[in-house]
Amino acid sequence: MNSNYTIHSINHHFGWDNSNPPIIRVKTGETIEIDTVDSSGGQLNVNSKIKDVENLDFSKVNPVTGPIFVENAKLGDVIEVEILDFISSGWGWTAIIPGFGLLADEFNQPDLNIWKYDKSNPTNTLYSTYGKIPLKPFIGT
């Protein structure tokens, strides 16, 4: 797929803030390729271990990419974004992070599972020591 612009993964920040200047300006109908960072802000990777979960810096989690300025958009306009393609990474992670999440009181020991899957078929079913999980990749923040 050809795109008019590319936003690289280094162009992210932490937290929604409308005072951040746009990193790119686009016109209606133009396409953008966006390379995003995972929810750990790149602190976890395919080789991570439980110790990496224990050392997460929460000031670097949940990065957002952008903002993107749409030329000719006016206050109150609705902007439709169409996802033309989604290229998965071939891996992901699930963790128990002590003190974080809905069941924080129930789970106080960190744990980490690295999921690896076939990038050419990202809707495969994953298998691990914990069970069988149908994979449904999503774009994130």
Short mmCIF file of C-alpha atoms in Angstrom, two decimals:
data_model
loop_
_atom_site.label_atom_id
_atom_site.label_comp_id
_atom_site.label_asym_id
_atom_site.label_seq_id
_atom_site.Cartn_x
_atom_site.Cartn_y
_atom_site.Cartn_z
CA MET A 1 0.00 0.00 0.00
CA ASN A 2 1.33 3.43 -0.91
CA SER A 3 0.81 6.19 1.58
CA ASN A 4 1.24 9.94 1.36
CA TYR A 5 2.96 10.11 4.77
CA THR A 6 4.58 7.94 7.42
CA ILE A 7 4.51 8.53 11.16
CA HIS A 8 7.30 6.56 12.84
CA SER A 9 6.98 4.99 16.30
CA ILE A 10 9.24 7.64 17.87
CA ASN A 11 6.43 10.18 17.32
CA HIS A 12 4.38 9.33 20.38
CA HIS A 13 3.66 10.99 23.69
CA PHE A 14 1.94 10.04 26.93
CA GLY A 15 -1.60 11.15 27.66
CA TRP A 16 -4.27 12.96 25.68
CA ASP A 17 -3.41 16.65 25.55
CA ASN A 18 -4.84 19.03 22.95
CA SER A 19 -1.97 21.46 23.54
CA ASN A 20 0.42 19.05 21.77
CA PRO A 21 1.24 20.42 18.33
CA PRO A 22 0.31 18.23 15.35
CA ILE A 23 3.12 16.01 14.12
CA ILE A 24 1.65 15.99 10.61
CA ARG A 25 -0.93 17.88 8.54
CA VAL A 26 -3.03 15.97 6.01
CA LYS A 27 -5.76 16.69 3.51
CA THR A 28 -8.98 14.72 3.12
CA GLY A 29 -8.35 11.52 1.17
CA GLU A 30 -4.64 11.27 1.93
CA THR A 31 -3.24 8.13 3.52
CA ILE A 32 -0.87 7.77 6.44
CA GLU A 33 1.20 4.78 7.49
CA ILE A 34 1.52 4.76 11.28
CA ASP A 35 4.06 2.65 13.17
CA THR A 36 2.87 2.44 16.78
CA VAL A 37 4.39 1.46 20.12
CA ASP A 38 2.85 -1.19 22.38
CA SER A 39 1.07 -0.27 25.61
CA SER A 40 4.27 -0.74 27.65
CA GLY A 41 5.86 2.07 25.65
CA GLY A 42 8.42 -0.38 24.32
CA GLN A 43 9.53 -1.49 27.77
CA LEU A 44 8.46 -5.08 27.09
CA ASN A 45 9.59 -7.07 24.07
CA VAL A 46 9.52 -10.60 22.69
CA ASN A 47 12.40 -11.58 25.02
CA SER A 48 11.07 -9.98 28.21
CA LYS A 49 10.93 -11.80 31.54
CA ILE A 50 8.89 -11.33 34.71
CA LYS A 51 11.62 -9.02 36.08
CA ASP A 52 10.78 -6.58 33.26
CA VAL A 53 7.17 -6.42 34.50
CA GLU A 54 8.43 -5.64 38.02
CA ASN A 55 10.52 -2.76 36.61
CA LEU A 56 7.86 -1.09 34.42
CA ASP A 57 8.03 2.70 34.48
CA PHE A 58 4.36 3.74 34.59
CA SER A 59 5.20 7.20 33.26
CA LYS A 60 5.97 5.46 29.94
CA VAL A 61 2.86 3.29 29.54
CA ASN A 62 -0.04 3.72 27.13
CA PRO A 63 1.65 5.93 24.51
CA VAL A 64 -0.49 7.72 21.94
CA THR A 65 0.55 8.58 18.39
CA GLY A 66 -0.20 11.97 16.94
CA PRO A 67 -1.93 14.34 16.94
CA ILE A 68 -2.75 14.59 13.26
CA PHE A 69 -4.14 17.85 11.88
CA VAL A 70 -6.77 17.47 9.15
CA GLU A 71 -6.78 20.45 6.78
CA ASN A 72 -10.21 22.05 6.21
CA ALA A 73 -11.78 20.25 9.21
CA LYS A 74 -13.89 22.60 11.26
CA LEU A 75 -15.05 22.53 14.86
CA GLY A 76 -17.98 20.11 15.10
CA ASP A 77 -17.06 18.13 11.97
CA VAL A 78 -17.05 14.36 12.12
CA ILE A 79 -13.92 12.78 10.68
CA GLU A 80 -14.09 9.25 9.30
CA VAL A 81 -10.88 7.22 9.46
CA GLU A 82 -10.68 4.08 7.35
CA ILE A 83 -8.11 1.41 8.28
CA LEU A 84 -6.84 0.09 4.95
CA ASP A 85 -4.37 -2.46 6.29
CA PHE A 86 -3.14 -3.83 9.59
CA ILE A 87 0.31 -5.41 9.83
CA SER A 88 0.75 -7.31 13.07
CA SER A 89 4.03 -7.76 14.92
CA GLY A 90 3.89 -11.55 15.37
CA TRP A 91 4.01 -11.26 19.15
CA GLY A 92 2.23 -9.71 22.10
CA TRP A 93 2.18 -9.90 25.86
CA THR A 94 -0.18 -10.41 28.78
CA ALA A 95 0.93 -9.58 32.30
CA ILE A 96 -0.15 -9.50 35.88
CA ILE A 97 1.11 -6.19 37.19
CA PRO A 98 0.82 -6.02 41.00
CA GLY A 99 -1.37 -3.14 42.16
CA PHE A 100 -2.74 -2.52 38.66
CA GLY A 101 -6.05 -3.47 37.06
CA LEU A 102 -9.50 -4.58 38.11
CA LEU A 103 -8.29 -7.57 40.14
CA ALA A 104 -5.26 -5.89 41.73
CA ASP A 105 -6.28 -7.07 45.21
CA GLU A 106 -6.49 -10.70 44.05
CA PHE A 107 -3.12 -11.00 42.26
CA ASN A 108 -0.04 -9.65 44.02
CA GLN A 109 2.71 -11.60 42.23
CA PRO A 110 3.86 -10.43 38.79
CA ASP A 111 3.57 -12.76 35.83
CA LEU A 112 4.20 -12.45 32.11
CA ASN A 113 3.22 -14.45 29.07
CA ILE A 114 4.77 -13.64 25.68
CA TRP A 115 2.49 -14.70 22.84
CA LYS A 116 4.02 -15.51 19.47
CA TYR A 117 1.90 -16.08 16.38
CA ASP A 118 2.13 -16.33 12.63
CA LYS A 119 2.15 -12.75 11.26
CA SER A 120 0.58 -13.97 8.03
CA ASN A 121 -2.48 -15.21 9.94
CA PRO A 122 -3.01 -12.93 12.96
CA THR A 123 -6.44 -14.39 13.69
CA ASN A 124 -4.98 -17.79 14.63
CA THR A 125 -5.67 -19.41 17.95
CA LEU A 126 -2.79 -19.09 20.41
CA TYR A 127 -1.71 -21.80 22.78
CA SER A 128 0.25 -21.36 25.99
CA THR A 129 0.65 -23.03 29.35
CA TYR A 130 -2.40 -21.01 30.42
CA GLY A 131 -4.84 -22.11 27.75
CA LYS A 132 -6.10 -21.63 24.23
CA ILE A 133 -6.88 -18.05 23.20
CA PRO A 134 -8.45 -16.84 19.92
CA LEU A 135 -6.32 -13.94 18.73
CA LYS A 136 -8.06 -10.70 17.77
CA PRO A 137 -5.41 -8.03 17.13
CA PHE A 138 -6.41 -4.42 17.63
CA ILE A 139 -4.81 -1.09 16.86
CA GLY A 140 -4.55 0.26 20.40
CA THR A 141 -4.41 3.91 21.40
#
